[in-house]
Amino acid sequence: KQEVTQIPAALSVPEGENLVLNCSFTDSAIYNLQWFRQDPGKGLTSLLLIQSSQREQTSGRLNASLDKSSGRSTLYIAASQPGDSATYLCAVRPMETSGSRLTFGEGTQLTVNP
Amino acid sequence: GAGVSQTPSNKVTEKGKYVELRCDPISGHTALYWYRQSLGQGPEFLIYFQGTGAADDSGLPNDRFFAVRPEGSVSTLKIQRTERGDSAVYLCASSLMFGDTQYFGPGTRLTVL
């Protein structure tokens, strides 16, 4: 059974810092990995999706990397802003052809202080 | 175009009652997913539809839970004989095709008293 772990559970940083969120998964047979953002009381917003054949994806100040063999992904946020405060979730999709479910980690709650 | 919408946004019910939660996916998206998120946890998969059929319902916790998507667009998650442990946020997501990025709705917060 796939298990996804996110470290740290919570992170508080001053505005302007660069930061890294970590995600690890136990089964490396994944189809893709996705990073989401969730604001309090809201649904999930997709940030980046990395296919299993890719090493990284970038969008603006966000960069996500994937090391499938070691079961790890990182989300790098450059020059953090208070508006980045949210819970960040990573999720993996299995490789098997019928696999559709995403398995999520418990998230990292990020607070960026002005 | 519009994103995924879910109604109601909040639902409070009494133990033992029946509830229906509705999801309107993004127009043209063939895949639809239901997840459940408890406080402080990541979402947990419940069921996946490809078109009208449930392609994977292995995440449904028991036979009190059922979902339909009769015309391949709107989906309804139905919970019979609700229990306090069913209290959670129920999230719906859709994707254009199988394997694509999943786009999530705002969720329905279900509270069973």
PDB file of C-alpha atoms in Angstrom:
ATOM      1  CA  LYS A   1       0.000   0.000   0.000  1.00  0.00           C
ATOM      2  CA  GLN A   2       1.350   3.385  -1.017  1.00  0.00           C
ATOM      3  CA  GLU A   3       2.124   5.749   1.839  1.00  0.00           C
ATOM      4  CA  VAL A   4       2.983   9.411   1.398  1.00  0.00           C
ATOM      5  CA  THR A   5       4.745  11.424   4.088  1.00  0.00           C
ATOM      6  CA  GLN A   6       5.323  15.153   4.180  1.00  0.00           C
ATOM      7  CA  ILE A   7       7.913  16.876   6.295  1.00  0.00           C
ATOM      8  CA  PRO A   8       7.707  19.231   8.083  1.00  0.00           C
ATOM      9  CA  ALA A   9       4.077  19.211   9.212  1.00  0.00           C
ATOM     10  CA  ALA A  10       4.250  22.952   9.781  1.00  0.00           C
ATOM     11  CA  LEU A  11       6.687  25.663   8.796  1.00  0.00           C
ATOM     12  CA  SER A  12       6.845  29.362   9.661  1.00  0.00           C
ATOM     13  CA  VAL A  13       9.240  31.654   7.807  1.00  0.00           C
ATOM     14  CA  PRO A  14       9.769  35.381   7.372  1.00  0.00           C
ATOM     15  CA  GLU A  15       8.807  36.965   4.088  1.00  0.00           C
ATOM     16  CA  GLY A  16      11.442  36.735   1.378  1.00  0.00           C
ATOM     17  CA  GLU A  17      12.961  33.433   2.436  1.00  0.00           C
ATOM     18  CA  ASN A  18      13.470  30.566   0.038  1.00  0.00           C
ATOM     19  CA  LEU A  19      12.074  27.309   1.383  1.00  0.00           C
ATOM     20  CA  VAL A  20      11.793  23.615   0.609  1.00  0.00           C
ATOM     21  CA  LEU A  21       8.907  21.278   1.361  1.00  0.00           C
ATOM     22  CA  ASN A  22       9.547  17.559   1.332  1.00  0.00           C
ATOM     23  CA  CYS A  23       7.425  14.643   0.205  1.00  0.00           C
ATOM     24  CA  SER A  24       8.355  10.963   0.315  1.00  0.00           C
ATOM     25  CA  PHE A  25       6.466   7.914  -0.936  1.00  0.00           C
ATOM     26  CA  THR A  26       6.991   4.230  -0.275  1.00  0.00           C
ATOM     27  CA  ASP A  27       6.160   2.700  -3.671  1.00  0.00           C
ATOM     28  CA  SER A  28       8.239   4.075  -6.537  1.00  0.00           C
ATOM     29  CA  ALA A  29       5.872   2.654  -9.185  1.00  0.00           C
ATOM     30  CA  ILE A  30       4.099   5.923  -9.756  1.00  0.00           C
ATOM     31  CA  TYR A  31       2.557   7.437 -12.878  1.00  0.00           C
ATOM     32  CA  ASN A  32       2.917  11.017 -11.729  1.00  0.00           C
ATOM     33  CA  LEU A  33       3.205  13.250  -8.669  1.00  0.00           C
ATOM     34  CA  GLN A  34       1.214  16.392  -8.098  1.00  0.00           C
ATOM     35  CA  TRP A  35       1.647  19.293  -5.688  1.00  0.00           C
ATOM     36  CA  PHE A  36      -1.452  21.115  -4.481  1.00  0.00           C
ATOM     37  CA  ARG A  37      -2.173  24.154  -2.392  1.00  0.00           C
ATOM     38  CA  GLN A  38      -5.140  24.298  -0.018  1.00  0.00           C
ATOM     39  CA  ASP A  39      -6.353  27.476   1.629  1.00  0.00           C
ATOM     40  CA  PRO A  40      -8.446  27.221   4.831  1.00  0.00           C
ATOM     41  CA  GLY A  41     -11.970  26.081   4.075  1.00  0.00           C
ATOM     42  CA  LYS A  42     -11.226  25.778   0.375  1.00  0.00           C
ATOM     43  CA  GLY A  43     -10.632  23.050  -2.149  1.00  0.00           C
ATOM     44  CA  LEU A  44      -7.299  22.129  -3.652  1.00  0.00           C
ATOM     45  CA  THR A  45      -5.489  24.113  -6.313  1.00  0.00           C
ATOM     46  CA  SER A  46      -3.070  22.195  -8.506  1.00  0.00           C
ATOM     47  CA  LEU A  47       0.373  23.801  -8.573  1.00  0.00           C
ATOM     48  CA  LEU A  48       2.609  21.408 -10.482  1.00  0.00           C
ATOM     49  CA  LEU A  49       2.341  17.945 -11.973  1.00  0.00           C
ATOM     50  CA  ILE A  50       5.459  15.885 -12.654  1.00  0.00           C
ATOM     51  CA  GLN A  51       5.228  12.803 -14.847  1.00  0.00           C
ATOM     52  CA  SER A  52       7.272   9.810 -13.731  1.00  0.00           C
ATOM     53  CA  SER A  53       9.676  10.329 -16.644  1.00  0.00           C
ATOM     54  CA  GLN A  54      10.396  13.923 -15.647  1.00  0.00           C
ATOM     55  CA  ARG A  55      12.855  15.241 -13.095  1.00  0.00           C
ATOM     56  CA  GLU A  56      11.345  18.633 -12.388  1.00  0.00           C
ATOM     57  CA  GLN A  57       8.703  21.186 -13.254  1.00  0.00           C
ATOM     58  CA  THR A  58       8.731  24.931 -12.784  1.00  0.00           C
ATOM     59  CA  SER A  59       6.005  27.522 -12.544  1.00  0.00           C
ATOM     60  CA  GLY A  60       6.943  31.054 -11.563  1.00  0.00           C
ATOM     61  CA  ARG A  61       8.540  30.986  -8.123  1.00  0.00           C
ATOM     62  CA  LEU A  62       7.773  27.288  -7.685  1.00  0.00           C
ATOM     63  CA  ASN A  63      10.001  24.407  -8.658  1.00  0.00           C
ATOM     64  CA  ALA A  64       9.150  20.782  -7.989  1.00  0.00           C
ATOM     65  CA  SER A  65      11.636  17.961  -8.362  1.00  0.00           C
ATOM     66  CA  LEU A  66      11.088  14.220  -8.492  1.00  0.00           C
ATOM     67  CA  ASP A  67      13.493  11.392  -7.692  1.00  0.00           C
ATOM     68  CA  LYS A  68      11.327   8.372  -8.328  1.00  0.00           C
ATOM     69  CA  SER A  69      13.921   5.768  -7.474  1.00  0.00           C
ATOM     70  CA  SER A  70      14.427   7.162  -3.993  1.00  0.00           C
ATOM     71  CA  GLY A  71      10.750   7.964  -3.514  1.00  0.00           C
ATOM     72  CA  ARG A  72      11.186  11.686  -2.957  1.00  0.00           C
ATOM     73  CA  SER A  73       9.909  14.989  -4.230  1.00  0.00           C
ATOM     74  CA  THR A  74      10.616  18.515  -3.133  1.00  0.00           C
ATOM     75  CA  LEU A  75       8.728  21.732  -3.683  1.00  0.00           C
ATOM     76  CA  TYR A  76      10.969  24.781  -3.700  1.00  0.00           C
ATOM     77  CA  ILE A  77       9.381  28.175  -3.169  1.00  0.00           C
ATOM     78  CA  ALA A  78      11.565  31.166  -3.963  1.00  0.00           C
ATOM     79  CA  ALA A  79      11.227  34.576  -2.315  1.00  0.00           C
ATOM     80  CA  SER A  80       8.244  33.563  -0.191  1.00  0.00           C
ATOM     81  CA  GLN A  81       5.356  35.999   0.266  1.00  0.00           C
ATOM     82  CA  PRO A  82       2.563  36.196   2.883  1.00  0.00           C
ATOM     83  CA  GLY A  83       0.148  35.162   0.157  1.00  0.00           C
ATOM     84  CA  ASP A  84       1.963  31.827  -0.041  1.00  0.00           C
ATOM     85  CA  SER A  85       0.576  30.927   3.396  1.00  0.00           C
ATOM     86  CA  ALA A  86      -1.496  27.770   2.954  1.00  0.00           C
ATOM     87  CA  THR A  87      -1.304  24.007   3.341  1.00  0.00           C
ATOM     88  CA  TYR A  88       0.733  22.277   0.648  1.00  0.00           C
ATOM     89  CA  LEU A  89      -0.157  18.717  -0.260  1.00  0.00           C
ATOM     90  CA  CYS A  90       1.656  16.249  -2.451  1.00  0.00           C
ATOM     91  CA  ALA A  91      -0.121  13.341  -4.072  1.00  0.00           C
ATOM     92  CA  VAL A  92       1.019  10.376  -6.137  1.00  0.00           C
ATOM     93  CA  ARG A  93      -0.864   8.416  -8.769  1.00  0.00           C
ATOM     94  CA  PRO A  94      -0.078   4.736  -9.180  1.00  0.00           C
ATOM     95  CA  MET A  95       1.440   3.202 -12.284  1.00  0.00           C
ATOM     96  CA  GLU A  96      -1.066   0.415 -12.852  1.00  0.00           C
ATOM     97  CA  THR A  97      -3.328   1.035 -15.833  1.00  0.00           C
ATOM     98  CA  SER A  98      -6.487   1.012 -13.796  1.00  0.00           C
ATOM     99  CA  GLY A  99      -4.990   3.236 -11.163  1.00  0.00           C
ATOM    100  CA  SER A 100      -6.714   6.528 -10.853  1.00  0.00           C
ATOM    101  CA  ARG A 101      -6.680   7.327  -7.211  1.00  0.00           C
ATOM    102  CA  LEU A 102      -4.332   9.925  -5.827  1.00  0.00           C
ATOM    103  CA  THR A 103      -2.698   9.074  -2.520  1.00  0.00           C
ATOM    104  CA  PHE A 104      -2.090  12.216  -0.532  1.00  0.00           C
ATOM    105  CA  GLY A 105       0.293  13.147   2.226  1.00  0.00           C
ATOM    106  CA  GLU A 106      -1.017  14.942   5.285  1.00  0.00           C
ATOM    107  CA  GLY A 107       0.336  18.259   4.107  1.00  0.00           C
ATOM    108  CA  THR A 108       2.735  20.967   5.263  1.00  0.00           C
ATOM    109  CA  GLN A 109       1.097  24.029   6.780  1.00  0.00           C
ATOM    110  CA  LEU A 110       3.148  27.030   5.669  1.00  0.00           C
ATOM    111  CA  THR A 111       2.993  30.458   7.298  1.00  0.00           C
ATOM    112  CA  VAL A 112       4.926  33.335   5.731  1.00  0.00           C
ATOM    113  CA  ASN A 113       5.182  36.243   8.128  1.00  0.00           C
ATOM    114  CA  PRO A 114       5.325  39.818   6.800  1.00  0.00           C
TER     115      PRO A 114
ATOM    116  CA  GLY B   1     -14.921  28.400 -18.095  1.00  0.00           C
ATOM    117  CA  ALA B   2     -16.321  27.534 -14.692  1.00  0.00           C
ATOM    118  CA  GLY B   3     -14.452  25.225 -12.370  1.00  0.00           C
ATOM    119  CA  VAL B   4     -15.741  22.242 -10.444  1.00  0.00           C
ATOM    120  CA  SER B   5     -18.712  23.168  -8.289  1.00  0.00           C
ATOM    121  CA  GLN B   6     -20.168  21.322  -5.335  1.00  0.00           C
ATOM    122  CA  THR B   7     -23.438  21.724  -3.505  1.00  0.00           C
ATOM    123  CA  PRO B   8     -24.256  22.241  -0.765  1.00  0.00           C
ATOM    124  CA  SER B   9     -21.170  23.910   0.649  1.00  0.00           C
ATOM    125  CA  ASN B  10     -22.210  22.870   4.133  1.00  0.00           C
ATOM    126  CA  LYS B  11     -24.562  20.133   5.291  1.00  0.00           C
ATOM    127  CA  VAL B  12     -25.560  19.426   8.875  1.00  0.00           C
ATOM    128  CA  THR B  13     -27.577  16.304   9.497  1.00  0.00           C
ATOM    129  CA  GLU B  14     -28.551  14.004  12.305  1.00  0.00           C
ATOM    130  CA  LYS B  15     -27.183  10.537  12.865  1.00  0.00           C
ATOM    131  CA  GLY B  16     -29.119   7.982  10.862  1.00  0.00           C
ATOM    132  CA  LYS B  17     -30.296  10.364   8.152  1.00  0.00           C
ATOM    133  CA  TYR B  18     -29.695  10.093   4.399  1.00  0.00           C
ATOM    134  CA  VAL B  19     -27.697  12.762   2.545  1.00  0.00           C
ATOM    135  CA  GLU B  20     -26.845  13.531  -1.058  1.00  0.00           C
ATOM    136  CA  LEU B  21     -23.846  15.577  -2.136  1.00  0.00           C
ATOM    137  CA  ARG B  22     -23.652  16.942  -5.666  1.00  0.00           C
ATOM    138  CA  CYS B  23     -20.694  17.601  -7.932  1.00  0.00           C
ATOM    139  CA  ASP B  24     -20.693  19.496 -11.235  1.00  0.00           C
ATOM    140  CA  PRO B  25     -17.414  18.813 -13.054  1.00  0.00           C
ATOM    141  CA  ILE B  26     -15.716  21.049 -15.555  1.00  0.00           C
ATOM    142  CA  SER B  27     -17.579  20.820 -18.854  1.00  0.00           C
ATOM    143  CA  GLY B  28     -16.082  18.186 -21.118  1.00  0.00           C
ATOM    144  CA  HIS B  29     -14.140  16.395 -18.404  1.00  0.00           C
ATOM    145  CA  THR B  30     -14.683  12.667 -18.709  1.00  0.00           C
ATOM    146  CA  ALA B  31     -13.109  11.615 -15.414  1.00  0.00           C
ATOM    147  CA  LEU B  32     -14.654  12.456 -12.048  1.00  0.00           C
ATOM    148  CA  TYR B  33     -13.322  11.618  -8.590  1.00  0.00           C
ATOM    149  CA  TRP B  34     -14.644  11.785  -5.035  1.00  0.00           C
ATOM    150  CA  TYR B  35     -12.366  12.162  -2.011  1.00  0.00           C
ATOM    151  CA  ARG B  36     -12.986  12.602   1.702  1.00  0.00           C
ATOM    152  CA  GLN B  37     -10.828  14.818   3.904  1.00  0.00           C
ATOM    153  CA  SER B  38     -10.885  14.649   7.684  1.00  0.00           C
ATOM    154  CA  LEU B  39      -9.518  17.490   9.777  1.00  0.00           C
ATOM    155  CA  GLY B  40      -5.739  17.700   9.606  1.00  0.00           C
ATOM    156  CA  GLN B  41      -5.476  14.902   7.063  1.00  0.00           C
ATOM    157  CA  GLY B  42      -4.909  14.694   3.352  1.00  0.00           C
ATOM    158  CA  PRO B  43      -7.826  13.717   1.125  1.00  0.00           C
ATOM    159  CA  GLU B  44      -8.609  10.005   0.845  1.00  0.00           C
ATOM    160  CA  PHE B  45      -9.872   8.506  -2.401  1.00  0.00           C
ATOM    161  CA  LEU B  46     -13.430   7.204  -2.476  1.00  0.00           C
ATOM    162  CA  ILE B  47     -14.487   6.526  -6.080  1.00  0.00           C
ATOM    163  CA  TYR B  48     -13.590   7.323  -9.681  1.00  0.00           C
ATOM    164  CA  PHE B  49     -15.884   7.564 -12.708  1.00  0.00           C
ATOM    165  CA  GLN B  50     -14.859   7.350 -16.329  1.00  0.00           C
ATOM    166  CA  GLY B  51     -17.930   8.542 -18.187  1.00  0.00           C
ATOM    167  CA  THR B  52     -21.023   7.071 -16.595  1.00  0.00           C
ATOM    168  CA  GLY B  53     -19.421   4.036 -15.014  1.00  0.00           C
ATOM    169  CA  ALA B  54     -17.592   3.681 -11.731  1.00  0.00           C
ATOM    170  CA  ALA B  55     -14.166   2.503 -12.824  1.00  0.00           C
ATOM    171  CA  ASP B  56     -12.807   2.193  -9.298  1.00  0.00           C
ATOM    172  CA  ASP B  57     -14.974   2.256  -6.161  1.00  0.00           C
ATOM    173  CA  SER B  58     -12.481   0.553  -3.907  1.00  0.00           C
ATOM    174  CA  GLY B  59     -12.195   3.586  -1.633  1.00  0.00           C
ATOM    175  CA  LEU B  60     -15.815   3.577  -0.518  1.00  0.00           C
ATOM    176  CA  PRO B  61     -15.656   2.704   3.190  1.00  0.00           C
ATOM    177  CA  ASN B  62     -18.789   0.520   3.327  1.00  0.00           C
ATOM    178  CA  ASP B  63     -22.105  -0.152   1.629  1.00  0.00           C
ATOM    179  CA  ARG B  64     -23.717   2.931   3.143  1.00  0.00           C
ATOM    180  CA  PHE B  65     -21.835   4.955   0.544  1.00  0.00           C
ATOM    181  CA  PHE B  66     -22.897   5.015  -3.086  1.00  0.00           C
ATOM    182  CA  ALA B  67     -22.265   7.336  -6.006  1.00  0.00           C
ATOM    183  CA  VAL B  68     -23.803   7.779  -9.427  1.00  0.00           C
ATOM    184  CA  ARG B  69     -23.066   9.686 -12.607  1.00  0.00           C
ATOM    185  CA  PRO B  70     -25.992   8.769 -14.859  1.00  0.00           C
ATOM    186  CA  GLU B  71     -25.285  11.064 -17.794  1.00  0.00           C
ATOM    187  CA  GLY B  72     -21.532  11.270 -17.545  1.00  0.00           C
ATOM    188  CA  SER B  73     -21.428  14.786 -16.147  1.00  0.00           C
ATOM    189  CA  VAL B  74     -22.995  15.600 -12.762  1.00  0.00           C
ATOM    190  CA  SER B  75     -22.320  13.116  -9.985  1.00  0.00           C
ATOM    191  CA  THR B  76     -24.111  12.520  -6.690  1.00  0.00           C
ATOM    192  CA  LEU B  77     -22.527  10.919  -3.640  1.00  0.00           C
ATOM    193  CA  LYS B  78     -25.149   9.300  -1.454  1.00  0.00           C
ATOM    194  CA  ILE B  79     -24.683   8.340   2.174  1.00  0.00           C
ATOM    195  CA  GLN B  80     -27.287   6.246   3.970  1.00  0.00           C
ATOM    196  CA  ARG B  81     -27.755   5.974   7.739  1.00  0.00           C
ATOM    197  CA  THR B  82     -25.134   8.610   8.420  1.00  0.00           C
ATOM    198  CA  GLU B  83     -22.805   8.176  11.374  1.00  0.00           C
ATOM    199  CA  ARG B  84     -20.823  10.765  13.311  1.00  0.00           C
ATOM    200  CA  GLY B  85     -17.654   9.324  11.823  1.00  0.00           C
ATOM    201  CA  ASP B  86     -18.847  10.365   8.367  1.00  0.00           C
ATOM    202  CA  SER B  87     -18.257  14.002   9.298  1.00  0.00           C
ATOM    203  CA  ALA B  88     -15.623  15.363   6.933  1.00  0.00           C
ATOM    204  CA  VAL B  89     -15.142  17.535   3.879  1.00  0.00           C
ATOM    205  CA  TYR B  90     -16.147  15.688   0.718  1.00  0.00           C
ATOM    206  CA  LEU B  91     -14.145  16.829  -2.282  1.00  0.00           C
ATOM    207  CA  CYS B  92     -14.909  16.268  -5.928  1.00  0.00           C
ATOM    208  CA  ALA B  93     -12.378  16.548  -8.742  1.00  0.00           C
ATOM    209  CA  SER B  94     -12.490  16.176 -12.500  1.00  0.00           C
ATOM    210  CA  SER B  95      -9.935  15.738 -15.235  1.00  0.00           C
ATOM    211  CA  LEU B  96     -10.165  15.997 -18.995  1.00  0.00           C
ATOM    212  CA  MET B  97      -9.023  12.444 -19.452  1.00  0.00           C
ATOM    213  CA  PHE B  98      -7.754   9.603 -17.356  1.00  0.00           C
ATOM    214  CA  GLY B  99      -4.372  10.513 -15.893  1.00  0.00           C
ATOM    215  CA  ASP B 100      -4.552  14.249 -16.485  1.00  0.00           C
ATOM    216  CA  THR B 101      -4.325  16.924 -13.810  1.00  0.00           C
ATOM    217  CA  GLN B 102      -7.245  16.708 -11.408  1.00  0.00           C
ATOM    218  CA  TYR B 103      -9.098  19.957 -10.702  1.00  0.00           C
ATOM    219  CA  PHE B 104     -10.841  20.109  -7.353  1.00  0.00           C
ATOM    220  CA  GLY B 105     -14.047  21.732  -6.229  1.00  0.00           C
ATOM    221  CA  PRO B 106     -14.390  23.661  -2.951  1.00  0.00           C
ATOM    222  CA  GLY B 107     -15.869  20.685  -1.153  1.00  0.00           C
ATOM    223  CA  THR B 108     -18.954  19.992   0.923  1.00  0.00           C
ATOM    224  CA  ARG B 109     -18.455  20.081   4.681  1.00  0.00           C
ATOM    225  CA  LEU B 110     -20.667  17.368   6.179  1.00  0.00           C
ATOM    226  CA  THR B 111     -21.390  17.422   9.889  1.00  0.00           C
ATOM    227  CA  VAL B 112     -23.304  14.528  11.433  1.00  0.00           C
ATOM    228  CA  LEU B 113     -24.663  15.350  14.877  1.00  0.00           C
TER     229      LEU B 113
END
